[in-house]
XYZ file of C-alpha atoms in Angstrom:
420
model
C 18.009 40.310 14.086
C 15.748 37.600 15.355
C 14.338 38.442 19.391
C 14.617 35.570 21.335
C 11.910 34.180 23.100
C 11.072 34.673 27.221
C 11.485 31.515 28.591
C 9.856 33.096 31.730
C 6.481 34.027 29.572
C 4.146 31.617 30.473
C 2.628 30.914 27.641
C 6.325 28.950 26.303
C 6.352 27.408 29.855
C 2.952 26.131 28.606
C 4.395 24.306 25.634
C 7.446 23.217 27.384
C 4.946 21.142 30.054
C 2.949 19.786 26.849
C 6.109 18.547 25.062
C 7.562 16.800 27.662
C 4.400 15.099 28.953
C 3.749 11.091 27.821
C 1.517 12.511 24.695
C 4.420 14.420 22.928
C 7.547 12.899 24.527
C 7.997 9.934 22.227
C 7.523 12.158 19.118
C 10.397 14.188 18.455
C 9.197 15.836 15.088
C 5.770 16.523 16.558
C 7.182 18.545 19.885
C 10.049 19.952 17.134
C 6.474 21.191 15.247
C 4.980 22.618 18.375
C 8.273 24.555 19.527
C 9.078 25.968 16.290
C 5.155 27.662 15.513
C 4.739 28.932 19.470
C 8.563 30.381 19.234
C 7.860 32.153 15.881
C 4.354 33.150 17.413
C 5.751 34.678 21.284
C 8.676 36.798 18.883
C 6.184 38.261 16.868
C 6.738 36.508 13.542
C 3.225 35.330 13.545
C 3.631 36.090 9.329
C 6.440 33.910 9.006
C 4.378 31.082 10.170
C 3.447 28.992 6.696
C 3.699 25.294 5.150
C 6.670 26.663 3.179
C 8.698 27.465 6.306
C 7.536 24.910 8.682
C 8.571 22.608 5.948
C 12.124 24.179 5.941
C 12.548 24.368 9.686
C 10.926 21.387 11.079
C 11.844 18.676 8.888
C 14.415 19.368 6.712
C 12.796 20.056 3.284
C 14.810 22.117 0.579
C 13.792 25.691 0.279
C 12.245 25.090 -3.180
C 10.566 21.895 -2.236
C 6.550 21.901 -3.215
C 4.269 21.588 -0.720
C 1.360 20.588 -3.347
C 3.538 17.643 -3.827
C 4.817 16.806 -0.233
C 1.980 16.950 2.687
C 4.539 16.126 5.519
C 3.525 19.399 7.369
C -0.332 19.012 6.624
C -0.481 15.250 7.824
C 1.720 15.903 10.928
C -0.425 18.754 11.861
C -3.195 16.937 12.026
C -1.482 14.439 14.616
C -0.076 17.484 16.603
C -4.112 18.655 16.727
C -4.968 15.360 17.921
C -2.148 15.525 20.971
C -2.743 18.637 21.743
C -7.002 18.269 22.481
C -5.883 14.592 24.567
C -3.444 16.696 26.524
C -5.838 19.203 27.323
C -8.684 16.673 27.632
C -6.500 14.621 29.970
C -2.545 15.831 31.521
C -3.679 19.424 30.697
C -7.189 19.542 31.910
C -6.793 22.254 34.592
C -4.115 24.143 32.927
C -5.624 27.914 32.900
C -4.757 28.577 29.459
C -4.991 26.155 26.335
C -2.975 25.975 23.220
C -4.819 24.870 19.897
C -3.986 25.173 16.543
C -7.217 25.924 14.250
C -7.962 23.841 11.118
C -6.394 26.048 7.684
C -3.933 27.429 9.619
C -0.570 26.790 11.559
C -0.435 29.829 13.969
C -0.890 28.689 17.366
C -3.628 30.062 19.614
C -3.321 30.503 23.370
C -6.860 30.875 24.681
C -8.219 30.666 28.294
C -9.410 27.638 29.384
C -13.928 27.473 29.474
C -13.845 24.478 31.708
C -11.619 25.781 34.178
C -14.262 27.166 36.288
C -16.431 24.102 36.351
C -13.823 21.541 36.386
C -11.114 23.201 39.675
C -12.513 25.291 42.396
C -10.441 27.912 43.351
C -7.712 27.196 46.403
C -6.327 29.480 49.222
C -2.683 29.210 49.204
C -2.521 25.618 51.515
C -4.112 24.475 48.427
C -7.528 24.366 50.439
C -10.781 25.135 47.939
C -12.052 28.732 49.123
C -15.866 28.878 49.881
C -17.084 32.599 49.849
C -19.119 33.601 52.893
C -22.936 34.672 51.919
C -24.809 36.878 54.089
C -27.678 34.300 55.640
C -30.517 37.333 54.936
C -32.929 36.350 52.435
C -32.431 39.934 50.652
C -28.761 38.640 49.654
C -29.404 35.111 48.824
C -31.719 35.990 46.361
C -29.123 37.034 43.427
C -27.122 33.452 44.353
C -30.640 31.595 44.324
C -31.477 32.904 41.368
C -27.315 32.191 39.434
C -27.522 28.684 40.989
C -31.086 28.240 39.271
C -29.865 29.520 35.894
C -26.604 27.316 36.469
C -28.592 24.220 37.127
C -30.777 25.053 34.275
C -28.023 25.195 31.621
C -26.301 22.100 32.887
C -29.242 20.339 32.498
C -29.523 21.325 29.045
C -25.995 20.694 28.063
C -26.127 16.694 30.004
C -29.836 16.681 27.911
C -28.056 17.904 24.559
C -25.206 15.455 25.036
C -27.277 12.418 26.121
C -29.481 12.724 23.008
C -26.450 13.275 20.570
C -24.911 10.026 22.245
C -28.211 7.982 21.558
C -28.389 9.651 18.471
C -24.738 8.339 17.522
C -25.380 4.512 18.627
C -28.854 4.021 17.196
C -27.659 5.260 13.369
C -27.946 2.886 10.720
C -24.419 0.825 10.548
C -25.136 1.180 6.808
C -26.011 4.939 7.454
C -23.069 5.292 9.346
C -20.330 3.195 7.243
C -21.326 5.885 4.676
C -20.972 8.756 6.346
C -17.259 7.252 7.605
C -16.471 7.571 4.233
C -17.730 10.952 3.246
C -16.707 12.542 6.555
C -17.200 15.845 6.364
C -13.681 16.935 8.502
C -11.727 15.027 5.162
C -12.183 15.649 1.881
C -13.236 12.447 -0.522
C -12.165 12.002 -4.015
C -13.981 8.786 -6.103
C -11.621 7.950 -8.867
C -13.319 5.486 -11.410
C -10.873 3.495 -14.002
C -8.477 4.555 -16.480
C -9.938 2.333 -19.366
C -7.187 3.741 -22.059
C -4.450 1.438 -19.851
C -6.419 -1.858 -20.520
C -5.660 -0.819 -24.080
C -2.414 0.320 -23.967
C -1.296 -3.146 -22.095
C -2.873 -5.143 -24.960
C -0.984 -3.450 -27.545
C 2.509 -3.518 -25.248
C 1.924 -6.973 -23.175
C 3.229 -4.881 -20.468
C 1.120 -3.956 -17.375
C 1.689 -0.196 -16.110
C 2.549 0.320 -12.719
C 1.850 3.176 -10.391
C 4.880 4.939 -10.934
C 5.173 4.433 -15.196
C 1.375 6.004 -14.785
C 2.814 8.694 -12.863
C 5.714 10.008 -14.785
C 3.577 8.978 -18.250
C 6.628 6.880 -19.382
C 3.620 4.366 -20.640
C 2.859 6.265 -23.680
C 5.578 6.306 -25.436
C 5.686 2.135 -26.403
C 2.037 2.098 -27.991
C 2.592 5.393 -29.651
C 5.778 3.872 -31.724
C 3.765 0.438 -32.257
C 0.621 2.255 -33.714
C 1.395 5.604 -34.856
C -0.727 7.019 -32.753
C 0.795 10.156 -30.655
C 1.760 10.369 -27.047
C -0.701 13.543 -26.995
C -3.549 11.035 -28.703
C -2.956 8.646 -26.105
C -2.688 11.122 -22.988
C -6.075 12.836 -24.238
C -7.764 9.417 -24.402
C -9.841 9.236 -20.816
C -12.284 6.301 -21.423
C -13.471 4.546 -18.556
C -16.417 1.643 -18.578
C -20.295 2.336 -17.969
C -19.504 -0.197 -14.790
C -17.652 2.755 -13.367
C -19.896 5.782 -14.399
C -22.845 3.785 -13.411
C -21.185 3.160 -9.325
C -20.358 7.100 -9.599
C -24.017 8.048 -10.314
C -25.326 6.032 -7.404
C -22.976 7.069 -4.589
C -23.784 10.713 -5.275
C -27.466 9.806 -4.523
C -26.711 8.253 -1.238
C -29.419 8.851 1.206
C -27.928 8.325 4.301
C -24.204 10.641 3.588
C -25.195 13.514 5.579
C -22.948 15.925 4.100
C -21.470 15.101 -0.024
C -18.473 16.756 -0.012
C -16.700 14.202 -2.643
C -15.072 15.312 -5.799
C -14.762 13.419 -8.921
C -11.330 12.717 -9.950
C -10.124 10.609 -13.439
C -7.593 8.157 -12.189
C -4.715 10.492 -14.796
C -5.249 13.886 -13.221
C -4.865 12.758 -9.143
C -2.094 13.577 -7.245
C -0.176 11.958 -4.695
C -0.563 14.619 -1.805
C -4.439 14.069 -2.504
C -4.003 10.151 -2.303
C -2.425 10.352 0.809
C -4.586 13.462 2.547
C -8.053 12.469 1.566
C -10.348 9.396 1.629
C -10.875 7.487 -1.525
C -12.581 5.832 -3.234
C -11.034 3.957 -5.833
C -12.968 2.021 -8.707
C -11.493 -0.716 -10.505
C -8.083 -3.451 -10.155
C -5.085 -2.419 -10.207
C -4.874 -2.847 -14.473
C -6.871 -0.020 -15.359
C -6.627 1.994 -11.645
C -2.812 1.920 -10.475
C -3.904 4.093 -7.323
C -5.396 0.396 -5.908
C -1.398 -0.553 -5.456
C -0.982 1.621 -2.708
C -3.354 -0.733 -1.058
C -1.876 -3.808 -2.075
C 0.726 -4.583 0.547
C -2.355 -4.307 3.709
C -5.161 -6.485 1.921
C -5.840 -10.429 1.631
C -7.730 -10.475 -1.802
C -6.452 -8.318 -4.677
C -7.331 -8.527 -8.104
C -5.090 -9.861 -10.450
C -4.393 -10.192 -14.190
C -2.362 -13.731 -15.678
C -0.885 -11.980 -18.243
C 0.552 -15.656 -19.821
C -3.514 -17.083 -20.056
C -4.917 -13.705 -20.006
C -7.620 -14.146 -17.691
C -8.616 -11.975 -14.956
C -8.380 -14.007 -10.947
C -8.426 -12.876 -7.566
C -5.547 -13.566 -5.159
C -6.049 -15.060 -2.028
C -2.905 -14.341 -0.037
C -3.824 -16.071 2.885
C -6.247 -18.642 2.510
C -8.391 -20.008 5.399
C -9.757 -23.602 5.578
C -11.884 -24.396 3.041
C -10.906 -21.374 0.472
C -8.988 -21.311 -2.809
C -5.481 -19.423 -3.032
C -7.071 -18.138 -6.780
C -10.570 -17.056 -7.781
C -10.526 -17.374 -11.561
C -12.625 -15.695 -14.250
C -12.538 -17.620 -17.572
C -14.499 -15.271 -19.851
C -14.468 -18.234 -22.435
C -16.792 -20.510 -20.749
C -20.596 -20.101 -20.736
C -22.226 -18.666 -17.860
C -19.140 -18.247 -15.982
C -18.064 -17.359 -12.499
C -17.311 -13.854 -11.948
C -15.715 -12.527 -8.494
C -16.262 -9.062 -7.094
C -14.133 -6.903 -4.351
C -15.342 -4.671 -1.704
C -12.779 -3.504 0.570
C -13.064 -0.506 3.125
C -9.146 0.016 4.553
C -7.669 2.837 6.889
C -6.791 5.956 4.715
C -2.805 6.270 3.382
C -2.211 8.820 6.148
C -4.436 6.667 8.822
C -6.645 9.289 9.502
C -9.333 8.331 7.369
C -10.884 5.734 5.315
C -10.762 4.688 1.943
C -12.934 2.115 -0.367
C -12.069 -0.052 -3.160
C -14.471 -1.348 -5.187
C -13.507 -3.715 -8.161
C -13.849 -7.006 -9.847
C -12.827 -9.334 -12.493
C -14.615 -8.510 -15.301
C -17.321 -5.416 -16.104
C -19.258 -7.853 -15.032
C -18.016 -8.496 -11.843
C -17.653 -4.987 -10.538
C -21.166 -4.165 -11.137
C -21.717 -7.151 -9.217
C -19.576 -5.202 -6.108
C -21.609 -1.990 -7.069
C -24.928 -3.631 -6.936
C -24.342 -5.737 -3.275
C -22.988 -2.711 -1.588
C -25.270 -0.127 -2.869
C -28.595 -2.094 -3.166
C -28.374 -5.419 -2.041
C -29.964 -6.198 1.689
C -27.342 -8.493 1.940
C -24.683 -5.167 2.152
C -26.677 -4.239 5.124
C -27.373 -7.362 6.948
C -23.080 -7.833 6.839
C -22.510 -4.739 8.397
C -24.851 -5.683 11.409
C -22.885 -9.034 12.080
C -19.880 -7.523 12.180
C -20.097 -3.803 13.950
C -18.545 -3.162 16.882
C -20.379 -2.599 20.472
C -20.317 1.265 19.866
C -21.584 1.020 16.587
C -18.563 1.802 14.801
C -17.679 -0.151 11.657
C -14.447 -1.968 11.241
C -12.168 -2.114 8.050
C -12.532 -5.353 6.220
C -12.644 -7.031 2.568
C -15.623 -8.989 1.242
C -15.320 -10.959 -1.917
C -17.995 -12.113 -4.091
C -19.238 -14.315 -6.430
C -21.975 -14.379 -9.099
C -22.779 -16.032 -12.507
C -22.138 -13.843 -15.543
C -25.240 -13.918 -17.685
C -24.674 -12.725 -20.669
C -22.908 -9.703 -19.214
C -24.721 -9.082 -16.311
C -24.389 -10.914 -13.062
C -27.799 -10.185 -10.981
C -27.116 -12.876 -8.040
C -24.226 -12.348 -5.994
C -22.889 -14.452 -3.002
C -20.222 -13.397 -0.460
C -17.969 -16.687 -0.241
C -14.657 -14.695 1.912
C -14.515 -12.334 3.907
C -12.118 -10.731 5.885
C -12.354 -8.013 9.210
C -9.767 -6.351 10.890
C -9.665 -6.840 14.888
């Protein structure tokens, strides 16, 4: 038999105040979240308390569904983190006890408030703050003296500590800093380089494979009948170009990511909960990376393939005065244009951040790897476009280079695009 919770303990008067204030009241699932982990908590069924059951109880998921596969409760525990420090930071800030609900776990904590002391003196019962009388002999001032010296000492080190972390934060390198937005170490980071095999694959089918045929492997059973080569030969076939390897070599050297915390993931083998939990960073169009589709629908430029010329472009979806609607490759000509794509967009779950990195040739996304990783250029762009507090905004930068007998060592950016 389940115990019902005391609605007179104050601790579920607590989360009553901090789902109905203006932080929780216009989310229904995240106050449903909050009531159902502090009810199971106050009746003792702290063990109960998992992804499994939240899953169940909060939002209606089958009792066999897969967490590994669905992160609903992992991404909207994150947002109920995120309300719960602003209420305390701001509704809640003289509440006497806090509720917080660690990272890796779901059980809620109820823990006295540290800043209570500092922040609310304590009140007689008109509400009037309460000075305690201090004998005026210098025998009994002394301990007070002596507290208030100590007290004025470690505030001066905390204000000291937090002035130099704040000028810390706005002098860093924008460069130093957009790289360290990506490989932040509160996410994880996965860098998925290209599926070559697909480029393949489409050439033998003259069909492109979308995100979801990639996903369910349906695109290995039409070359397998044309060729005689195996579905298992095919699925065992992870090529990907040196283009690729090459950008993965050099963003695991970065000197300025103060923590590397970023695994390395073949487009075949990631999932979708990772996709949507972590930050990426995705190498390669959409022909030989399907992952990049899930960033389609937000960007401007996005590489393309004409399947009835068979040359590689780059769309322009909403072209500004002066700009082309296509940016085409023709691999037949000599010395010819190639176009590279660096875009940095908000994560799939909008926590985090993600980067895409690809072009229209080989060619062309060494181009991309070579301006964002070495080229001043890189560098001076982020400075034009920062904001006030330093932070970077999410925007896509294409450029364009002259293909030299497959390498393209001159780059130019000729559109850009930043988010407000």
């Amino acid at each position: 038999m389940t115990v019902p919770v005391d609605t007179n303990d104050p601790r579920w008067q607590l989360m009553e105040r901090v789902s109905s204030s203006p932080i929780l009241e216009k989310s229904a699932r995240l106050r449903a979240f909050l009531k159902f982990v502090c009810e199971m908590e106050l009746t003792g069924r702290r063990l109960e308390i998992n992804e499994q059951q939240i899953g169940i109880g909060v939002f209606g998921r089958p009792p066999a569904y897969s967490p590994g596969e669905d992160s609903i409760v992992r991404s909207q525990a994150r947002l109920l983190r995120q309300r719960l420090e602003e209420y305390f930071r701001t509704t809640g800030k003289f509440e006497p006890v806090r509720i917080t609900i660690p990272k890796g776990s779901y059980v809620p904590l109820f823990e006295p408030n540290p800043e209570l002391a500092v922040q609310k003196p304590a009140a007689d019962g008109d509400g009037i703050p309460v000075i305690s009388p201090i004998a005026e002999t210098g025998a009994s001032q002394a301990p007070w003296r002596l507290l208030a010296a100590l007290g004025a000492g470690v505030l001066i080190l905390i204000c000291s500590w937090t002035l130099l972390r704040r000028g810390h934060a706005s002098a860093e390198d924008p460069y130093a800093r957009f790289w360290n937005t990506i490989f932040d170490p509160q996410r994880g980071q996965v860098i998925v380089p290209a599926d070559s095999t697909l480029i393949l694959i489409e050439e033998i089918t003259g069909e492109q494979v979308t995100l979801e045929n990639y996903l369910n492997r349906d695109y290995l059973a039409k070359p397998s009948q044309t060729t005689g080569l195996s579905t298992s030969d095919l699925a065992g076939s992870n090529y990907t170009s040196m283009a690729d390897l090459n950008l993965v070599a050099r963003l695991v050297r970065i000197p300025d990511v103060k923590q590397m915390k970023a695994e390395i993931r073949y487009a075949r083998d990631l999932s979708i909960s990772e996709a949507k939990e972590k930050n990426l960073v995705l190498i390669g169009g959409p022909r030989a990376n399907p992952w990049v589709e899930l960033f389609a629908s937000r960007m401007n430029f996005y590489v393309d393939f004409d399947w009835k010329r068979h040359k590689n472009s780059v769309v322009n979806k909403h072209p500004q005065a002066g700009e082309e609607t296509l940016f085409v490759e023709d691999a037949t000509a000599q010395n010819n244009e190639v176009y590279g794509l660096i875009a940095f967009q908000p994560s799939l779950d909008g926590e985090g951040n993600a980067l895409l990195v690809a072009g229209t040739s080989s060619p062309a996304t060494q181009t991309a790897a070579d301006f964002l990783l070495s080229d001043r250029g890189f560098k001076d762009y982020l400075s034009k476009i920062k904001r006030p507090d330093g932070s970077i905004p999410h925007f896509e930068l294409l450029l364009q280079a002259k293909n030299l007998r497959g390498n393209a060592p001159q780059s130019n950016i000729i559109a850009s695009r930043i988010d407000p």
